[in-house]
Amino acid sequence: MPLKEDKINYTLCKYASRGQARVPVVLQGSQGSGKTTGARAFARQQGFSESEIIEIAGHRGVEACDLLGHLILSNGQTLWKDGAITQAFRSVGCCEPDELPGLVNRSQRSGASVFLLIDEIYRIPVREREIFLNALQPDVIHGVRCYKLRTGRALPWKDGAFREEMIYTPCHLLSIVATSNVGIEFDVEEGCAASRERFVVAYVETDEGLFKEVVRAALRERGFDPKLSVKFLKLHRALGNAKSDHTLNGALTLRTVVRAIENAFYPDDLGHTLFEIGQIWVEATETGAPLVEQLKVLETSIKAAGFTLETC
Ligand SMILES: Nc1ncnc2c1ncn2[C@@H]1O[C@H](COP(=O)(O)OP(=O)(O)O)[C@@H](O)[C@H]1O
Ligand SMILES: [Mg+2]
């Protein structure tokens, strides 16, 4: 689905365009607001092919070797396998600084460029995130603005000695987009301020236009009448209000609405699938049972939007 001409797209175009990237961008927004989908759509829109898009899925278990690379044994030989960042840097970079001007000339002819998506960057443990902190500090070498990555790989040097591999990658050839849930950066370990400064922030908000567009597409795909989107919009507004005045713990996001449509067996089942999915916004009592008042708010909102829902 094409991205709308909005503020996020403006920031992405300004800083992460193919072949003209300048600064890494972080898309911040609530869960399920369309950050990852938006970043991928932007990459495709910019003409990056699947092999030119390198994704890192951020989670607590990400280790330095996943990002930089590590040695593997293959047929009795020890080989180096690139991690995701190294792969991105290497595909448009070089290992000798004086090769940079030639690399830039060649890339102008070949159009080589790479898109690095660091999904949920603040879920990556702080130690591993330091790798970005170091690598994304731009430097100007031989007149070329570039990022430098120490990969940890040993390369043979003079007189039997080794040196650590360094990859120099022109900034404009590496479009970097990260995503993060709003607020998560306040909840993570120290040391993030500096890494946050490496990124330009764009806030992702689901406006009603996009919400309706996504709902209509999901309904069509499921074989349901796209006009049902009117009910979803009504519910979206009602639950948004319920979240604002703290009567419920969450609102209808793009992810939850698409899931509710996918889960429904027939159109009259939509009220139920919405109610089932809405359980995640209902707080639990001390015994673990859902709060009856909140269940009632959910049920009333679903019915008021025009969906069928027998009982809860
Ligand atoms: N622009 C879009 N077009 C179509 N579906 C979308 C769009 N944005 C989000 N979605 C739907 O919402 C779901 C959640 O979006 P996602 O990008 O994963 O959210 P986030 O990364 O912000 O948590 C997707 O799996 C998709 O079904
Ligand atoms: Mg995401």
CSV table of C-alpha atoms and ligand atoms in Angstrom, one decimal:
chain,number,residue,atom,x,y,z
A,1,MET,CA,0.0,0.0,0.0
A,2,PRO,CA,1.5,3.4,-0.9
A,3,LEU,CA,2.4,5.7,1.9
A,4,LYS,CA,0.4,8.9,2.2
A,5,GLU,CA,2.2,12.2,1.6
A,6,ASP,CA,2.4,13.1,5.2
A,7,LYS,CA,5.0,14.4,7.7
A,8,ILE,CA,6.6,10.9,8.2
A,9,ASN,CA,7.0,10.4,4.5
A,10,TYR,CA,8.5,13.9,4.3
A,11,THR,CA,11.1,13.1,7.0
A,12,LEU,CA,11.9,9.7,5.4
A,13,CYS,CA,12.2,11.3,1.9
A,14,LYS,CA,14.4,14.1,3.3
A,15,TYR,CA,16.8,11.9,5.2
A,16,ALA,CA,16.6,8.3,3.9
A,17,SER,CA,16.0,8.6,0.2
A,18,ARG,CA,17.7,6.1,-2.0
A,19,GLY,CA,21.2,7.2,-2.9
A,20,GLN,CA,20.8,10.5,-1.0
A,21,ALA,CA,20.4,9.4,2.6
A,22,ARG,CA,21.8,11.8,5.2
A,23,VAL,CA,20.8,10.8,8.7
A,24,PRO,CA,19.3,7.7,10.3
A,25,VAL,CA,15.6,8.1,11.0
A,26,VAL,CA,13.6,6.6,13.9
A,27,LEU,CA,9.9,6.1,13.5
A,28,GLN,CA,8.2,6.4,16.9
A,29,GLY,CA,4.6,5.6,17.5
A,30,SER,CA,2.3,3.4,19.5
A,31,GLN,CA,2.1,-0.3,19.0
A,32,GLY,CA,0.4,-1.3,15.8
A,33,SER,CA,0.3,2.2,14.4
A,34,GLY,CA,2.0,1.1,11.2
A,35,LYS,CA,5.7,1.9,11.8
A,36,THR,CA,7.2,-1.3,10.4
A,37,THR,CA,4.7,-1.5,7.5
A,38,GLY,CA,5.4,2.2,6.8
A,39,ALA,CA,9.2,1.7,6.8
A,40,ARG,CA,9.0,-1.3,4.4
A,41,ALA,CA,6.5,0.5,2.1
A,42,PHE,CA,8.9,3.5,2.0
A,43,ALA,CA,11.8,1.3,1.1
A,44,ARG,CA,9.9,-0.3,-1.8
A,45,GLN,CA,8.6,3.1,-2.9
A,46,GLN,CA,12.2,4.2,-3.1
A,47,GLY,CA,13.0,1.3,-5.4
A,48,PHE,CA,15.0,-0.9,-3.0
A,49,SER,CA,14.7,-4.5,-4.1
A,50,GLU,CA,14.2,-7.3,-1.5
A,51,SER,CA,17.9,-8.1,-1.6
A,52,GLU,CA,18.7,-4.4,-0.9
A,53,ILE,CA,16.6,-4.3,2.2
A,54,ILE,CA,18.3,-5.6,5.3
A,55,GLU,CA,16.2,-6.0,8.4
A,56,ILE,CA,17.2,-6.4,12.0
A,57,ALA,CA,14.3,-7.5,14.3
A,58,GLY,CA,15.1,-5.9,17.7
A,59,HIS,CA,14.6,-8.1,20.8
A,60,ARG,CA,16.3,-8.7,24.1
A,61,GLY,CA,18.3,-11.7,22.8
A,62,VAL,CA,20.1,-9.8,20.0
A,63,GLU,CA,23.9,-10.4,20.4
A,64,ALA,CA,26.9,-8.6,18.9
A,65,CYS,CA,27.6,-11.5,16.7
A,66,ASP,CA,24.1,-11.2,15.1
A,67,LEU,CA,24.9,-7.6,14.3
A,68,LEU,CA,28.6,-7.8,13.4
A,69,GLY,CA,29.3,-11.4,12.4
A,70,HIS,CA,31.1,-14.4,13.7
A,71,LEU,CA,33.4,-17.3,12.7
A,72,ILE,CA,31.8,-20.5,11.6
A,73,LEU,CA,33.3,-23.9,10.8
A,74,SER,CA,32.6,-25.2,7.3
A,75,ASN,CA,34.2,-28.4,5.9
A,76,GLY,CA,37.0,-28.1,8.3
A,77,GLN,CA,37.6,-24.4,7.4
A,78,THR,CA,37.0,-21.4,9.6
A,79,LEU,CA,35.0,-18.8,7.7
A,80,TRP,CA,33.6,-15.4,8.7
A,81,LYS,CA,29.9,-14.9,8.4
A,82,ASP,CA,28.7,-11.3,8.3
A,83,GLY,CA,26.0,-10.1,10.8
A,84,ALA,CA,23.2,-7.8,9.6
A,85,ILE,CA,25.0,-4.5,10.1
A,86,THR,CA,28.2,-5.7,8.5
A,87,GLN,CA,26.2,-7.1,5.6
A,88,ALA,CA,24.6,-3.7,5.0
A,89,PHE,CA,27.9,-1.8,5.4
A,90,ARG,CA,29.9,-4.2,3.2
A,91,SER,CA,27.4,-4.2,0.3
A,92,VAL,CA,28.0,-0.5,-0.3
A,93,GLY,CA,31.3,0.1,1.5
A,94,CYS,CA,35.0,-0.6,1.3
A,95,CYS,CA,37.8,-1.7,3.7
A,96,GLU,CA,40.4,0.9,2.6
A,97,PRO,CA,39.7,4.6,3.2
A,98,ASP,CA,41.5,5.7,0.0
A,99,GLU,CA,39.1,3.6,-2.0
A,100,LEU,CA,36.2,5.8,-0.9
A,101,PRO,CA,36.2,8.4,-3.8
A,102,GLY,CA,36.4,5.6,-6.4
A,103,LEU,CA,33.6,3.7,-4.7
A,104,VAL,CA,31.4,6.9,-4.8
A,105,ASN,CA,32.1,7.2,-8.6
A,106,ARG,CA,31.2,3.6,-9.3
A,107,SER,CA,28.0,3.8,-7.2
A,108,GLN,CA,26.9,6.7,-9.3
A,109,ARG,CA,27.0,4.5,-12.3
A,110,SER,CA,25.7,1.3,-10.8
A,111,GLY,CA,23.0,3.0,-8.5
A,112,ALA,CA,24.1,0.7,-5.6
A,113,SER,CA,22.4,1.5,-2.4
A,114,VAL,CA,21.1,-0.3,0.7
A,115,PHE,CA,18.2,0.1,3.1
A,116,LEU,CA,18.8,-1.0,6.7
A,117,LEU,CA,15.7,-1.4,8.9
A,118,ILE,CA,16.4,-1.7,12.6
A,119,ASP,CA,13.0,-2.7,13.9
A,120,GLU,CA,12.2,-2.1,17.6
A,121,ILE,CA,15.7,-0.7,18.2
A,122,TYR,CA,15.2,0.0,21.9
A,123,ARG,CA,14.5,-3.7,22.6
A,124,ILE,CA,18.1,-4.5,21.6
A,125,PRO,CA,20.2,-4.6,24.9
A,126,VAL,CA,22.1,-1.5,25.6
A,127,ARG,CA,25.5,-3.1,25.1
A,128,GLU,CA,24.7,-4.3,21.7
A,129,ARG,CA,23.1,-0.9,20.8
A,130,GLU,CA,26.5,0.7,21.5
A,131,ILE,CA,27.5,-0.8,18.1
A,132,PHE,CA,25.2,1.6,16.4
A,133,LEU,CA,26.4,4.4,18.6
A,134,ASN,CA,29.9,3.9,17.3
A,135,ALA,CA,29.1,3.1,13.7
A,136,LEU,CA,26.6,5.8,13.1
A,137,GLN,CA,29.0,8.7,13.9
A,138,PRO,CA,29.7,10.2,10.5
A,139,ASP,CA,33.2,11.2,9.5
A,140,VAL,CA,34.6,12.9,6.4
A,141,ILE,CA,37.4,10.9,4.8
A,142,HIS,CA,39.0,11.8,1.4
A,143,GLY,CA,36.1,14.3,1.0
A,144,VAL,CA,33.5,11.6,1.5
A,145,ARG,CA,31.0,11.7,4.4
A,146,CYS,CA,31.0,8.1,5.7
A,147,TYR,CA,30.1,5.8,8.5
A,148,LYS,CA,32.8,3.5,9.9
A,149,LEU,CA,32.1,0.0,11.3
A,150,ARG,CA,34.6,-2.1,13.3
A,151,THR,CA,33.5,-5.6,12.6
A,152,GLY,CA,35.7,-7.6,15.0
A,153,ARG,CA,37.0,-9.7,12.1
A,154,ALA,CA,40.8,-10.2,12.0
A,155,LEU,CA,42.4,-9.5,8.7
A,156,PRO,CA,46.0,-10.5,7.9
A,157,TRP,CA,48.4,-7.6,7.9
A,158,LYS,CA,52.1,-7.1,7.6
A,159,ASP,CA,54.7,-9.5,9.0
A,160,GLY,CA,52.2,-12.1,10.1
A,161,ALA,CA,50.3,-9.6,12.3
A,162,PHE,CA,46.6,-9.1,12.1
A,163,ARG,CA,44.4,-6.0,12.2
A,164,GLU,CA,40.7,-5.6,12.8
A,165,GLU,CA,38.5,-5.0,9.8
A,166,MET,CA,37.0,-1.6,9.4
A,167,ILE,CA,34.3,-0.9,6.8
A,168,TYR,CA,33.9,2.6,5.4
A,169,THR,CA,30.4,3.2,3.9
A,170,PRO,CA,29.4,6.5,2.3
A,171,CYS,CA,26.4,7.8,4.3
A,172,HIS,CA,24.3,8.6,1.2
A,173,LEU,CA,24.4,5.0,0.1
A,174,LEU,CA,23.0,3.6,3.3
A,175,SER,CA,19.4,4.5,4.2
A,176,ILE,CA,18.8,3.7,7.8
A,177,VAL,CA,15.4,3.6,9.4
A,178,ALA,CA,14.7,2.3,12.9
A,179,THR,CA,11.3,1.9,14.7
A,180,SER,CA,10.4,2.2,18.3
A,181,ASN,CA,7.3,2.1,20.4
A,182,VAL,CA,6.6,5.5,22.0
A,183,GLY,CA,7.7,5.7,25.6
A,184,ILE,CA,9.9,2.6,25.4
A,185,GLU,CA,13.1,4.7,25.4
A,186,PHE,CA,12.2,6.0,28.9
A,187,ASP,CA,12.0,2.4,30.1
A,188,VAL,CA,15.3,1.1,28.9
A,189,GLU,CA,18.7,1.0,30.5
A,190,GLU,CA,21.0,4.0,30.6
A,191,GLY,CA,23.3,5.0,27.8
A,192,CYS,CA,20.5,5.6,25.3
A,193,ALA,CA,20.6,9.3,25.1
A,194,ALA,CA,23.6,9.3,22.9
A,195,SER,CA,22.3,6.7,20.6
A,196,ARG,CA,19.0,8.6,20.4
A,197,GLU,CA,20.9,11.6,19.2
A,198,ARG,CA,22.1,9.7,16.2
A,199,PHE,CA,18.6,9.6,14.8
A,200,VAL,CA,16.0,12.1,13.5
A,201,VAL,CA,12.7,11.3,15.1
A,202,ALA,CA,9.4,11.1,13.2
A,203,TYR,CA,6.2,10.5,15.2
A,204,VAL,CA,3.8,8.0,13.6
A,205,GLU,CA,0.2,8.7,14.3
A,206,THR,CA,-2.7,6.7,12.7
A,207,ASP,CA,-5.0,9.4,11.3
A,208,GLU,CA,-8.6,8.5,10.5
A,209,GLY,CA,-7.9,8.6,6.7
A,210,LEU,CA,-5.2,5.9,6.9
A,211,PHE,CA,-7.3,3.9,9.4
A,212,LYS,CA,-10.3,3.8,7.1
A,213,GLU,CA,-8.1,3.0,4.1
A,214,VAL,CA,-6.5,0.0,5.9
A,215,VAL,CA,-9.9,-1.2,7.3
A,216,ARG,CA,-11.5,-1.1,3.8
A,217,ALA,CA,-8.5,-3.0,2.3
A,218,ALA,CA,-8.7,-5.7,5.0
A,219,LEU,CA,-12.5,-6.0,4.6
A,220,ARG,CA,-12.2,-6.4,0.9
A,221,GLU,CA,-9.5,-9.0,1.3
A,222,ARG,CA,-11.7,-11.0,3.7
A,223,GLY,CA,-14.6,-10.8,1.2
A,224,PHE,CA,-16.7,-8.5,3.4
A,225,ASP,CA,-18.4,-5.2,2.4
A,226,PRO,CA,-15.9,-2.3,2.6
A,227,LYS,CA,-18.8,-0.1,3.7
A,228,LEU,CA,-18.5,-1.8,7.2
A,229,SER,CA,-15.5,0.5,7.7
A,230,VAL,CA,-18.0,3.2,8.9
A,231,LYS,CA,-18.7,1.1,12.0
A,232,PHE,CA,-15.0,0.5,12.6
A,233,LEU,CA,-14.3,4.3,12.4
A,234,LYS,CA,-17.1,4.9,15.0
A,235,LEU,CA,-15.6,2.3,17.3
A,236,HIS,CA,-12.1,3.7,16.7
A,237,ARG,CA,-13.3,7.1,18.0
A,238,ALA,CA,-15.2,5.7,20.9
A,239,LEU,CA,-12.3,3.6,22.1
A,240,GLY,CA,-9.9,6.4,21.6
A,241,ASN,CA,-12.1,8.5,24.0
A,242,ALA,CA,-12.3,5.6,26.4
A,243,LYS,CA,-8.5,5.4,26.4
A,244,SER,CA,-8.1,9.2,26.9
A,245,ASP,CA,-10.4,9.2,30.0
A,246,HIS,CA,-8.8,6.0,31.3
A,247,THR,CA,-11.9,3.9,31.2
A,248,LEU,CA,-10.0,1.4,29.0
A,249,ASN,CA,-6.4,0.5,28.7
A,250,GLY,CA,-5.9,0.7,25.0
A,251,ALA,CA,-7.5,1.7,21.7
A,252,LEU,CA,-8.2,0.1,18.3
A,253,THR,CA,-4.8,0.1,16.4
A,254,LEU,CA,-4.2,-0.9,12.8
A,255,ARG,CA,-2.9,-4.2,14.0
A,256,THR,CA,-5.8,-5.1,16.2
A,257,VAL,CA,-8.4,-4.0,13.7
A,258,VAL,CA,-6.8,-6.0,10.9
A,259,ARG,CA,-6.6,-9.0,13.2
A,260,ALA,CA,-10.3,-8.7,14.2
A,261,ILE,CA,-11.3,-8.7,10.5
A,262,GLU,CA,-9.0,-11.6,9.7
A,263,ASN,CA,-10.4,-13.7,12.6
A,264,ALA,CA,-14.0,-13.2,11.7
A,265,PHE,CA,-15.8,-16.1,10.0
A,266,TYR,CA,-18.6,-13.9,8.6
A,267,PRO,CA,-19.6,-10.2,8.9
A,268,ASP,CA,-21.9,-10.8,11.8
A,269,ASP,CA,-19.0,-12.4,13.7
A,270,LEU,CA,-17.0,-9.1,13.7
A,271,GLY,CA,-18.6,-7.9,17.0
A,272,HIS,CA,-17.2,-11.0,18.7
A,273,THR,CA,-13.7,-10.9,17.2
A,274,LEU,CA,-13.5,-7.2,18.2
A,275,PHE,CA,-14.6,-8.1,21.8
A,276,GLU,CA,-12.1,-11.0,21.9
A,277,ILE,CA,-9.2,-8.8,20.8
A,278,GLY,CA,-10.4,-6.0,23.1
A,279,GLN,CA,-9.7,-8.2,26.1
A,280,ILE,CA,-6.1,-6.9,26.0
A,281,TRP,CA,-7.3,-3.4,27.0
A,282,VAL,CA,-9.2,-4.7,30.0
A,283,GLU,CA,-7.4,-4.7,33.4
A,284,ALA,CA,-7.5,-7.7,35.6
A,285,THR,CA,-8.6,-7.8,39.3
A,286,GLU,CA,-6.5,-9.4,42.0
A,287,THR,CA,-7.9,-12.8,41.2
A,288,GLY,CA,-6.9,-12.4,37.5
A,289,ALA,CA,-10.5,-12.0,36.3
A,290,PRO,CA,-11.2,-9.1,33.9
A,291,LEU,CA,-12.7,-5.9,35.4
A,292,VAL,CA,-16.5,-6.1,34.8
A,293,GLU,CA,-16.9,-2.3,34.4
A,294,GLN,CA,-14.3,-2.2,31.6
A,295,LEU,CA,-15.8,-5.3,29.9
A,296,LYS,CA,-19.0,-3.4,29.9
A,297,VAL,CA,-17.5,-0.3,28.3
A,298,LEU,CA,-16.0,-2.5,25.6
A,299,GLU,CA,-19.3,-4.2,25.0
A,300,THR,CA,-21.3,-1.0,24.9
A,301,SER,CA,-18.9,0.7,22.5
A,302,ILE,CA,-18.9,-2.3,20.1
A,303,LYS,CA,-22.7,-2.4,20.1
A,304,ALA,CA,-23.0,1.4,19.8
A,305,ALA,CA,-20.8,1.3,16.7
A,306,GLY,CA,-23.4,-1.0,15.1
A,307,PHE,CA,-21.8,-4.4,15.5
A,308,THR,CA,-23.8,-7.5,16.6
A,309,LEU,CA,-22.7,-8.8,20.0
A,310,GLU,CA,-25.0,-11.1,21.9
A,311,THR,CA,-23.6,-11.2,25.4
A,312,CYS,CA,-20.4,-11.1,27.4
B,1,LIG,N1,-0.2,1.3,5.6
B,1,LIG,C1,-0.7,0.2,5.9
B,1,LIG,N2,-1.4,-0.5,5.0
B,1,LIG,C2,-2.0,-1.7,5.3
B,1,LIG,N3,-2.0,-2.3,6.5
B,1,LIG,C3,-1.3,-1.7,7.4
B,1,LIG,C4,-0.6,-0.4,7.2
B,1,LIG,N4,0.0,0.0,8.4
B,1,LIG,C5,-0.3,-1.0,9.2
B,1,LIG,N5,-1.1,-2.0,8.7
B,1,LIG,C6,-1.6,-3.2,9.4
B,1,LIG,O1,-1.4,-3.0,10.8
B,1,LIG,C7,-0.5,-4.1,11.2
B,1,LIG,C8,0.4,-3.4,12.2
B,1,LIG,O2,1.3,-2.6,11.6
B,1,LIG,P1,2.8,-2.5,12.0
B,1,LIG,O3,3.5,-1.7,10.9
B,1,LIG,O4,3.3,-3.9,12.3
B,1,LIG,O5,2.7,-1.6,13.3
B,1,LIG,P2,3.9,-1.2,14.3
B,1,LIG,O6,5.2,-1.5,13.6
B,1,LIG,O7,3.7,0.3,14.5
B,1,LIG,O8,3.7,-1.9,15.6
B,1,LIG,C9,0.1,-4.7,10.0
B,1,LIG,O9,0.4,-6.0,10.2
B,1,LIG,C10,-0.9,-4.5,8.9
B,1,LIG,O10,-1.8,-5.5,9.0
B,2,MG,MG,6.7,-2.9,14.3
